[in-house]
Coordinates of C-alpha atoms in Angstrom, one line a residue:
M248 CA 31.9 26.2 -6.8
R249 CA 29.9 22.8 -6.7
G250 CA 31.8 21.1 -9.5
E251 CA 31.1 20.2 -13.1
L252 CA 27.8 18.5 -12.8
M253 CA 24.6 19.6 -11.0
K254 CA 22.5 17.4 -8.7
Q255 CA 21.0 14.4 -10.3
Y256 CA 17.9 12.4 -9.3
N257 CA 16.3 9.1 -10.1
I258 CA 12.5 8.9 -10.4
K259 CA 10.7 5.7 -11.5
G260 CA 13.9 4.4 -13.0
Y261 CA 14.4 7.6 -15.1
R262 CA 17.6 9.6 -14.5
I263 CA 17.1 13.4 -14.1
D264 CA 20.4 14.6 -15.6
C265 CA 21.2 17.5 -18.1
T266 CA 23.6 15.3 -20.0
Q267 CA 20.6 13.1 -21.2
P268 CA 17.5 15.4 -20.9
L269 CA 14.0 13.9 -20.8
L270 CA 11.1 14.8 -22.8
C271 CA 7.9 16.2 -21.2
A272 CA 4.5 16.4 -22.8
A273 CA 1.8 18.6 -21.3
I274 CA -1.9 17.5 -20.7
I275 CA -3.8 20.7 -21.7
G276 CA -7.3 19.4 -21.9
T277 CA -10.1 21.5 -20.1
S278 CA -12.5 18.6 -19.6
V279 CA -12.4 15.1 -18.3
E280 CA -13.2 13.7 -21.8
E281 CA -10.2 15.8 -23.3
V282 CA -7.7 14.7 -20.7
K283 CA -8.6 11.1 -21.1
A284 CA -8.1 11.3 -24.8
E285 CA -4.7 13.0 -24.3
I286 CA -3.6 10.3 -21.9
K287 CA -4.3 7.7 -24.6
R288 CA -2.1 9.8 -27.1
I289 CA 0.6 10.0 -24.5
E290 CA 0.4 6.3 -23.8
E291 CA 1.2 5.8 -27.5
S292 CA 4.2 8.0 -27.3
D293 CA 7.6 7.6 -25.8
V294 CA 7.8 10.7 -23.5
E295 CA 9.2 10.1 -20.1
V296 CA 7.6 13.0 -18.2
V297 CA 3.9 14.2 -18.3
E298 CA 2.8 17.5 -17.0
W299 CA -0.8 17.9 -16.1
R300 CA -1.8 21.6 -16.4
I301 CA -4.3 21.7 -13.7
D302 CA -5.0 25.3 -14.2
L303 CA -6.4 24.7 -17.7
F304 CA -8.5 21.8 -16.4
L305 CA -10.1 24.0 -13.8
T306 CA -11.3 26.5 -16.5
H307 CA -14.2 24.2 -17.3
E308 CA -14.2 21.6 -14.6
P309 CA -15.1 22.0 -10.9
A310 CA -12.3 21.5 -8.2
Y311 CA -14.1 18.5 -6.7
K312 CA -13.1 16.5 -9.8
L313 CA -9.4 16.9 -9.1
L314 CA -9.1 13.8 -6.9
E315 CA -10.8 11.6 -9.4
M316 CA -8.9 12.8 -12.3
S317 CA -5.5 12.7 -10.4
S318 CA -6.3 9.1 -9.4
Y319 CA -6.9 8.3 -13.0
L320 CA -3.7 9.9 -14.2
Y321 CA -1.8 8.1 -11.4
Q322 CA -3.1 4.6 -12.6
E323 CA -2.9 5.1 -16.4
L324 CA 0.5 6.8 -16.4
S325 CA 2.2 4.8 -13.7
D326 CA 5.3 4.2 -15.8
R327 CA 5.8 7.9 -16.5
I328 CA 7.0 10.7 -14.2
L329 CA 4.0 12.9 -13.3
L330 CA 4.4 16.6 -12.9
Y331 CA 1.5 18.7 -11.6
T332 CA 1.4 22.4 -12.5
L333 CA -1.1 25.1 -11.4
R334 CA 0.1 28.0 -13.5
S335 CA -1.0 31.4 -12.5
Q336 CA -2.2 34.1 -14.9
A337 CA 0.7 36.3 -14.1
E338 CA 3.0 33.6 -15.4
G339 CA 1.2 32.6 -18.6
G340 CA -1.4 30.2 -17.1
E341 CA -5.2 30.4 -16.3
C342 CA -5.2 30.3 -12.5
G343 CA -6.7 33.5 -11.2
L344 CA -6.9 32.4 -7.5
S345 CA -5.3 34.5 -4.8
A346 CA -2.0 33.4 -3.3
Q347 CA -3.6 31.9 -0.3
E348 CA -6.3 30.1 -2.3
K349 CA -3.7 28.8 -4.6
A350 CA -1.6 27.6 -1.7
E351 CA -4.6 25.7 -0.3
L352 CA -5.3 24.1 -3.6
L353 CA -1.7 23.0 -4.0
K354 CA -1.7 21.6 -0.5
E355 CA -4.7 19.5 -1.4
L356 CA -3.0 18.3 -4.6
I357 CA 0.1 17.3 -2.7
S358 CA -1.9 15.3 -0.2
Y359 CA -3.1 13.0 -3.0
H360 CA 0.4 11.7 -3.2
H361 CA -0.1 11.0 -6.9
A362 CA 2.5 13.2 -8.6
D363 CA 6.3 12.7 -8.7
L364 CA 7.1 16.4 -9.4
I365 CA 5.2 19.5 -8.5
D366 CA 5.7 23.1 -9.9
L367 CA 5.7 25.8 -7.3
E368 CA 6.1 29.4 -8.6
D369 CA 8.8 31.4 -6.9
A370 CA 6.3 34.2 -6.7
L371 CA 4.0 32.1 -4.5
L372 CA 6.9 31.0 -2.2
Q373 CA 7.9 34.6 -1.8
T374 CA 4.4 35.2 -0.2
G375 CA 5.2 33.0 2.8
N376 CA 4.0 29.7 1.4
T377 CA 7.3 27.8 1.8
A378 CA 5.5 25.2 3.9
L379 CA 4.2 23.8 0.6
L380 CA 7.8 22.9 -0.3
Q381 CA 8.4 21.0 2.9
K382 CA 5.0 19.2 2.6
A383 CA 5.8 18.0 -1.0
H384 CA 9.2 16.7 0.2
K385 CA 7.4 14.8 3.0
Q386 CA 5.3 13.1 0.4
Q387 CA 8.5 12.1 -1.4
M388 CA 7.8 14.5 -4.3
K389 CA 10.5 16.5 -6.0
V390 CA 9.8 20.3 -6.3
I391 CA 10.4 22.5 -9.3
V392 CA 10.7 26.2 -8.3
S393 CA 9.6 28.2 -11.3
H394 CA 9.7 31.7 -12.7
H395 CA 8.4 32.9 -16.1
D396 CA 9.2 36.3 -17.9
F397 CA 7.0 36.7 -21.0
L398 CA 8.3 40.2 -21.7
Q399 CA 12.1 39.9 -21.8
T400 CA 15.3 38.1 -21.0
P401 CA 17.1 40.0 -18.3
K402 CA 20.7 40.8 -18.2
R403 CA 23.1 38.1 -17.3
E404 CA 23.8 39.4 -13.8
E405 CA 20.1 39.6 -13.1
L406 CA 19.5 36.0 -14.4
C407 CA 22.4 34.7 -12.2
E408 CA 21.0 36.4 -9.1
K409 CA 17.5 35.2 -9.7
L410 CA 18.6 31.6 -10.1
L411 CA 20.8 32.0 -7.0
V412 CA 17.8 33.2 -4.9
M413 CA 15.5 30.5 -6.4
S414 CA 18.0 27.8 -5.7
K415 CA 18.0 28.7 -2.0
R416 CA 14.2 28.2 -1.6
G417 CA 15.1 24.4 -1.1
G418 CA 13.7 23.0 -4.3
D419 CA 15.1 20.2 -6.3
I420 CA 14.9 21.8 -9.8
V421 CA 14.9 25.4 -10.7
K422 CA 12.9 26.4 -13.9
L423 CA 13.6 29.8 -15.6
A424 CA 11.7 30.7 -18.8
C425 CA 12.3 34.0 -20.6
M426 CA 11.2 35.6 -23.7
P427 CA 14.1 36.6 -26.0
Q428 CA 14.2 39.7 -27.9
S429 CA 17.3 38.8 -29.8
H430 CA 19.6 35.9 -30.6
E431 CA 22.0 37.4 -28.1
D432 CA 19.3 36.8 -25.4
V433 CA 19.2 33.1 -26.3
L434 CA 22.9 32.9 -26.0
T435 CA 22.8 34.7 -22.7
L436 CA 20.4 32.1 -21.3
A437 CA 22.7 29.3 -22.4
Q438 CA 25.8 30.9 -20.7
V439 CA 23.8 31.4 -17.6
G440 CA 22.7 27.8 -17.6
Q441 CA 26.3 26.7 -18.0
W442 CA 27.3 29.0 -15.1
A443 CA 24.4 27.6 -12.8
R444 CA 25.4 24.0 -13.7
K445 CA 28.8 24.5 -12.0
E446 CA 27.6 26.8 -9.1
L447 CA 24.2 25.9 -7.9
D448 CA 23.3 22.7 -5.9
C449 CA 20.1 21.9 -7.9
A450 CA 19.0 20.7 -11.4
L451 CA 17.8 23.2 -14.0
I452 CA 15.2 23.7 -16.6
M453 CA 16.3 26.7 -18.8
I454 CA 13.8 27.8 -21.5
S455 CA 14.0 30.5 -24.0
M456 CA 10.5 31.0 -25.4
G457 CA 9.1 31.7 -28.9
T458 CA 10.5 31.0 -32.2
L459 CA 13.8 32.7 -31.4
G460 CA 14.3 30.5 -28.3
M461 CA 13.7 27.3 -30.1
P462 CA 17.4 26.2 -29.8
A463 CA 16.8 25.9 -26.0
R464 CA 14.1 23.3 -26.6
V465 CA 16.0 21.5 -29.4
F466 CA 19.4 21.5 -27.6
P467 CA 18.6 21.4 -23.8
T468 CA 22.0 20.1 -23.0
L469 CA 23.6 23.3 -24.1
F470 CA 21.4 25.1 -21.7
S471 CA 22.0 22.6 -18.8
S472 CA 18.3 21.6 -18.8
V473 CA 17.1 18.2 -17.5
L474 CA 13.8 18.4 -19.4
S475 CA 12.6 19.8 -22.7
F476 CA 8.8 20.3 -23.3
A477 CA 6.8 19.2 -26.3
G478 CA 3.1 18.8 -27.1
V479 CA 0.9 15.9 -28.0
S480 CA -2.3 17.8 -28.5
G481 CA -1.1 21.4 -29.3
S482 CA 1.4 23.7 -27.7
S483 CA 1.1 24.8 -24.0
A484 CA 3.8 27.4 -24.5
P485 CA 5.3 29.8 -27.1
G486 CA 7.7 28.1 -29.5
Q487 CA 6.9 24.5 -28.3
L488 CA 7.2 21.8 -30.9
S489 CA 5.4 18.5 -31.1
V490 CA 6.7 15.2 -29.5
Q491 CA 7.1 13.8 -33.0
E492 CA 9.1 16.8 -34.2
M493 CA 11.4 16.8 -31.2
R494 CA 12.1 13.0 -31.5
S495 CA 12.7 13.4 -35.2
I496 CA 15.3 16.2 -34.6
W497 CA 16.9 14.4 -31.7
K498 CA 17.2 11.2 -33.7
S499 CA 18.8 13.1 -36.7
L500 CA 21.3 14.8 -34.3
Q501 CA 22.2 11.4 -32.7
E502 CA 22.7 9.7 -36.2
N503 CA 24.8 12.7 -37.4
E504 CA 26.9 12.5 -34.3
K505 CA 27.4 8.8 -34.6
K506 CA 28.3 9.2 -38.3
G507 CA 30.9 11.8 -37.4
V508 CA 32.5 9.6 -34.8
D509 CA 32.5 6.5 -37.2
E510 CA 34.2 8.6 -39.9
Y511 CA 36.7 9.9 -37.5
V512 CA 37.6 6.4 -36.3

């Protein structure tokens, strides 16, 4: 057993810690103009983490524009934690590249040294591309090892085993997103998150997708998550709320908690 708290990190003055989860907004624009417009909306928000969905950008823009766009993001959002994601079609994204082609593109993105975090799908690492992880660490980037199941929430034993295997890849954060078929599935994911918090030597992002899974987004601490995702220009995943909705809910919860403490005292 590793203890009561999982590993914590500090990035750009922000603490990556499941006791005080950060809010992450995704940039989902498919053109340079759309991305720049989203950046302006993000600058007006108070999100701490910004995810650039590069797979969506590449559906309409050529790869040679990546460096220019990456540099722009780096300059405009220098006070936010930047997360780069190239999500495959198999895991809910738009990237249809082969494993080798995807690895080469990720290697190029890492070499820009603009992002603070990079998402590497566990399925890609299983194909022998673990060198990407070491390359990211050499660039002082933290790595999220991710897996998405859009069909189901496996049984508790399977989830624990999956997290254990993913944690051994050498990443800094393990992200597991599953589609619930019942309220029991949501509870199972929360229980697995509490188990992993004590047993694994990495931080966690645990997401239960869709409307049923909304508690995982609203109450990330109960699932041992260090991040919760929200949208500024629409949803990038099933069940995702807007930044305004998330902040409003969190503010109400904090006020009610403080009111309860004051009444008790």
